Amino acid sequence: MNGRLLIISSPSGGGKGTIIGEVRADVVNLAYSVSHTTREIREGETDGIDYHFVSKPDFEKLIRDDEFLEYAEVHGNYYGTSKTFVDRETGKGRDVLLEIDVQGAEQVRGKVPDSVSVFILPPSFGVLKERLSQRKTESPEELALRLENAAAEVRHFSDFDYVIVNDKIEDAAADLKMIIKANRLLRIRQKGLIRDILTTFDNH
Ligand code: 5GP
């Protein structure tokens, strides 16, 4: 049985990185799709772990070669999801987490209808601003752009299957784990196992 795609979106500074880290440490059979981006590498980030950092011409070549399941321009940079990685991991039966923006989420939903999408909503604009300012990874201009984009992004909550309000990180992580586990319990995802169990009831 193939794994499912789990789309996670939230405005920048919504805390999704920390939530995803907790979930990955705790949930088995879960892969994380490392996106390609043309954004500058930040202090503390590692190429190949946080992102595959590539030049704009290299990114455009990957687009031409049809290497992306989805891609979008976000806050002035390109970001995209590798189709090869996603196909390989879901083929092995692993669920794959895609941490992507609302435009990418829409593209994936269109191509992979059984994907599950989760929007992580900060408790308020004020809290988002505070969290984003505190992490000090953006210039004042970048910060302003991300906050401006956040106002448009949160309005997309209604495109998503689930919404988690990220008040406390540990509660939000627990919620996301529950969603992943509940999806794995869907009858349709357990067909093979159920069939095997039912054969033990044959002739009884
Ligand atoms: P950041 O630069 O803060 O790491 O990410 C900026 C935005 O790009 C976030 O909203 C993040 O979810 C989004 N993003 C990261 N990877 C991808 C991707 O592969 N595709 C799309 N569409 N968005 C992405």
Short mmCIF file of C-alpha atoms and ligand atoms in Angstrom, two decimals:
data_model
loop_
_atom_site.label_atom_id
_atom_site.label_comp_id
_atom_site.label_asym_id
_atom_site.label_seq_id
_atom_site.Cartn_x
_atom_site.Cartn_y
_atom_site.Cartn_z
CA MET A 1 0.00 0.00 0.00
CA ASN A 2 1.41 3.40 -0.96
CA GLY A 3 2.04 6.12 1.62
CA ARG A 4 0.11 9.38 1.64
CA LEU A 5 1.18 12.97 1.24
CA LEU A 6 0.69 15.20 4.28
CA ILE A 7 0.70 18.86 3.33
CA ILE A 8 1.54 21.31 6.10
CA SER A 9 1.18 25.05 5.45
CA SER A 10 1.33 28.10 7.66
CA PRO A 11 2.52 31.69 7.45
CA SER A 12 6.23 32.21 7.97
CA GLY A 13 7.01 32.23 11.69
CA GLY A 14 3.98 30.07 12.52
CA GLY A 15 6.23 27.58 14.31
CA LYS A 16 5.70 24.74 11.87
CA GLY A 17 9.41 23.88 11.74
CA THR A 18 9.46 23.02 15.46
CA ILE A 19 6.16 21.16 15.27
CA ILE A 20 7.35 19.08 12.33
CA GLY A 21 10.62 18.32 14.15
CA GLU A 22 8.69 16.88 17.12
CA VAL A 23 6.40 14.85 14.91
CA ARG A 24 9.26 13.39 12.88
CA ALA A 25 11.04 12.31 16.05
CA ASP A 26 7.98 10.38 17.17
CA VAL A 27 6.10 8.95 14.18
CA VAL A 28 7.48 5.91 12.35
CA ASN A 29 7.34 5.42 8.60
CA LEU A 30 7.29 9.13 7.94
CA ALA A 31 9.57 10.82 5.42
CA TYR A 32 10.22 14.54 5.11
CA SER A 33 10.53 16.13 1.70
CA VAL A 34 13.52 18.48 1.60
CA SER A 35 12.51 21.22 -0.85
CA HIS A 36 14.68 22.93 -3.43
CA THR A 37 14.95 26.69 -3.07
CA THR A 38 16.71 29.66 -4.61
CA ARG A 39 16.61 31.53 -1.28
CA GLU A 40 19.92 32.43 0.42
CA ILE A 41 21.04 29.93 3.04
CA ARG A 42 20.51 31.26 6.61
CA GLU A 43 22.86 30.91 9.53
CA GLY A 44 22.28 27.54 11.17
CA GLU A 45 20.88 25.91 8.02
CA THR A 46 22.52 22.98 6.24
CA ASP A 47 22.33 22.32 2.52
CA GLY A 48 20.57 19.01 1.86
CA ILE A 49 18.94 18.95 5.32
CA ASP A 50 16.91 22.16 5.56
CA TYR A 51 16.72 22.72 1.81
CA HIS A 52 18.57 21.89 -1.35
CA PHE A 53 19.92 25.37 -2.05
CA VAL A 54 20.23 25.92 -5.80
CA SER A 55 20.79 28.81 -8.18
CA LYS A 56 17.92 30.31 -10.17
CA PRO A 57 19.19 28.85 -13.50
CA ASP A 58 19.50 25.39 -11.89
CA PHE A 59 15.97 25.69 -10.47
CA GLU A 60 14.63 26.71 -13.88
CA LYS A 61 16.33 23.68 -15.45
CA LEU A 62 14.63 21.41 -12.89
CA ILE A 63 11.28 23.00 -13.88
CA ARG A 64 11.99 22.31 -17.57
CA ASP A 65 12.99 18.72 -16.75
CA ASP A 66 9.62 18.25 -15.00
CA GLU A 67 11.36 17.36 -11.73
CA PHE A 68 8.83 19.10 -9.47
CA LEU A 69 5.54 17.78 -8.14
CA GLU A 70 4.81 21.46 -7.42
CA TYR A 71 6.74 24.69 -7.24
CA ALA A 72 5.93 28.32 -6.48
CA GLU A 73 7.45 31.73 -5.97
CA VAL A 74 7.17 32.63 -2.28
CA HIS A 75 8.44 35.90 -0.75
CA GLY A 76 10.46 36.54 -3.92
CA ASN A 77 12.21 33.13 -4.14
CA TYR A 78 11.43 29.84 -5.84
CA TYR A 79 10.58 26.75 -3.79
CA GLY A 80 9.73 23.29 -5.13
CA THR A 81 9.06 19.65 -4.17
CA SER A 82 10.99 16.81 -5.82
CA LYS A 83 8.70 14.41 -7.62
CA THR A 84 11.33 11.63 -7.61
CA PHE A 85 11.71 11.74 -3.81
CA VAL A 86 7.98 11.77 -3.14
CA ASP A 87 7.30 8.89 -5.56
CA ARG A 88 10.11 6.79 -4.11
CA GLU A 89 9.07 7.25 -0.48
CA THR A 90 5.33 6.79 -0.97
CA GLY A 91 6.16 3.73 -3.10
CA LYS A 92 7.92 2.25 -0.06
CA GLY A 93 4.71 2.78 1.95
CA ARG A 94 5.94 5.83 3.86
CA ASP A 95 3.81 8.91 4.41
CA VAL A 96 5.63 12.04 3.25
CA LEU A 97 5.45 15.44 4.98
CA LEU A 98 5.46 18.39 2.61
CA GLU A 99 6.09 21.71 4.31
CA ILE A 100 4.95 24.01 1.52
CA ASP A 101 3.08 27.26 0.98
CA VAL A 102 -0.61 27.66 0.11
CA GLN A 103 0.05 27.85 -3.66
CA GLY A 104 2.01 24.59 -3.58
CA ALA A 105 -0.70 23.01 -1.42
CA GLU A 106 -3.28 23.81 -4.07
CA GLN A 107 -1.16 22.26 -6.82
CA VAL A 108 -0.59 19.05 -4.84
CA ARG A 109 -4.29 18.73 -3.96
CA GLY A 110 -5.10 18.98 -7.66
CA LYS A 111 -2.62 16.24 -8.60
CA VAL A 112 -2.93 13.94 -5.58
CA PRO A 113 -6.56 13.99 -4.39
CA ASP A 114 -6.00 11.60 -1.47
CA SER A 115 -3.38 13.88 0.12
CA VAL A 116 -4.21 15.26 3.57
CA SER A 117 -3.72 18.97 4.20
CA VAL A 118 -3.21 20.78 7.48
CA PHE A 119 -3.09 24.52 8.04
CA ILE A 120 -1.24 25.75 11.11
CA LEU A 121 -2.73 29.02 12.23
CA PRO A 122 -0.98 31.33 14.73
CA PRO A 123 -3.27 32.46 17.60
CA SER A 124 -3.22 36.06 16.34
CA PHE A 125 -1.38 38.48 14.07
CA GLY A 126 0.35 39.97 17.12
CA VAL A 127 1.74 36.60 18.21
CA LEU A 128 2.94 35.85 14.67
CA LYS A 129 4.73 39.19 14.47
CA GLU A 130 6.35 38.61 17.83
CA ARG A 131 7.55 35.08 16.89
CA LEU A 132 8.86 36.17 13.52
CA SER A 133 10.70 39.19 14.96
CA GLN A 134 12.24 37.12 17.76
CA ARG A 135 13.89 34.56 15.49
CA LYS A 136 15.97 37.38 13.90
CA THR A 137 16.66 35.49 10.69
CA GLU A 138 15.18 38.09 8.34
CA SER A 139 16.12 41.65 7.47
CA PRO A 140 13.50 44.31 8.36
CA GLU A 141 12.37 44.35 4.69
CA GLU A 142 12.01 40.56 4.56
CA LEU A 143 10.14 40.61 7.86
CA ALA A 144 7.70 43.22 6.56
CA LEU A 145 7.13 41.21 3.35
CA ARG A 146 6.49 37.98 5.30
CA LEU A 147 3.99 39.70 7.59
CA GLU A 148 2.22 41.29 4.66
CA ASN A 149 2.01 37.90 2.89
CA ALA A 150 0.76 36.25 6.11
CA ALA A 151 -2.46 38.26 5.96
CA ALA A 152 -3.22 36.79 2.53
CA GLU A 153 -2.04 33.27 3.44
CA VAL A 154 -4.28 32.84 6.52
CA ARG A 155 -7.34 33.45 4.34
CA HIS A 156 -6.56 30.15 2.58
CA PHE A 157 -7.33 28.14 5.75
CA SER A 158 -10.61 27.03 4.20
CA ASP A 159 -8.83 25.06 1.44
CA PHE A 160 -7.38 22.70 4.07
CA ASP A 161 -8.80 19.51 5.62
CA TYR A 162 -7.56 20.36 9.13
CA VAL A 163 -6.64 23.52 11.03
CA ILE A 164 -4.38 23.52 14.08
CA VAL A 165 -4.14 26.70 16.13
CA ASN A 166 -0.56 26.89 17.27
CA ASP A 167 -0.85 28.30 20.75
CA LYS A 168 1.48 25.87 22.52
CA ILE A 169 3.98 24.05 20.32
CA GLU A 170 3.69 20.73 22.19
CA ASP A 171 -0.13 20.72 21.87
CA ALA A 172 0.10 21.54 18.17
CA ALA A 173 2.63 18.72 17.65
CA ALA A 174 0.33 16.28 19.48
CA ASP A 175 -2.56 17.37 17.24
CA LEU A 176 -0.54 16.79 14.10
CA LYS A 177 0.51 13.32 15.28
CA MET A 178 -3.15 12.50 15.90
CA ILE A 179 -4.11 13.56 12.39
CA ILE A 180 -1.38 11.37 10.86
CA LYS A 181 -2.35 8.38 12.99
CA ALA A 182 -6.07 8.78 12.36
CA ASN A 183 -5.44 8.90 8.62
CA ARG A 184 -3.53 5.61 8.88
CA LEU A 185 -6.59 4.03 10.52
CA LEU A 186 -8.84 4.80 7.55
CA ARG A 187 -10.46 1.56 6.42
CA ILE A 188 -9.26 2.13 2.88
CA ARG A 189 -5.65 2.28 4.07
CA GLN A 190 -5.90 -1.04 5.90
CA LYS A 191 -7.41 -3.14 3.14
CA GLY A 192 -4.54 -5.67 2.93
CA LEU A 193 -4.33 -6.18 6.68
CA ILE A 194 -8.11 -6.55 7.04
CA ARG A 195 -8.23 -9.05 4.18
CA ASP A 196 -5.55 -11.17 5.88
CA ILE A 197 -7.41 -11.09 9.20
CA LEU A 198 -10.70 -12.00 7.58
CA THR A 199 -9.18 -15.06 5.87
CA THR A 200 -8.49 -16.46 9.35
CA PHE A 201 -12.28 -16.45 9.83
CA ASP A 202 -12.87 -18.52 6.70
CA ASN A 203 -14.56 -21.90 7.29
CA HIS A 204 -15.66 -20.90 10.76
P1 5GP B 1 11.33 29.83 4.46
O1 5GP B 1 12.09 30.69 3.49
O2 5GP B 1 10.88 30.58 5.67
O3 5GP B 1 12.06 28.56 4.80
O4 5GP B 1 10.00 29.37 3.71
C1 5GP B 1 9.18 30.32 3.12
C2 5GP B 1 7.90 29.67 2.63
O5 5GP B 1 8.16 28.77 1.57
C3 5GP B 1 7.15 28.88 3.69
O6 5GP B 1 5.78 29.24 3.61
C4 5GP B 1 7.34 27.45 3.26
O7 5GP B 1 6.26 26.63 3.64
C5 5GP B 1 7.40 27.61 1.77
N1 5GP B 1 8.03 26.45 1.12
C6 5GP B 1 9.09 25.73 1.53
N2 5GP B 1 9.35 24.72 0.68
C7 5GP B 1 8.43 24.80 -0.29
C8 5GP B 1 8.16 24.04 -1.47
O8 5GP B 1 8.82 23.05 -1.80
N3 5GP B 1 7.12 24.45 -2.24
C9 5GP B 1 6.35 25.52 -1.94
N4 5GP B 1 5.33 25.81 -2.76
N5 5GP B 1 6.56 26.26 -0.83
C10 5GP B 1 7.59 25.91 -0.03
#
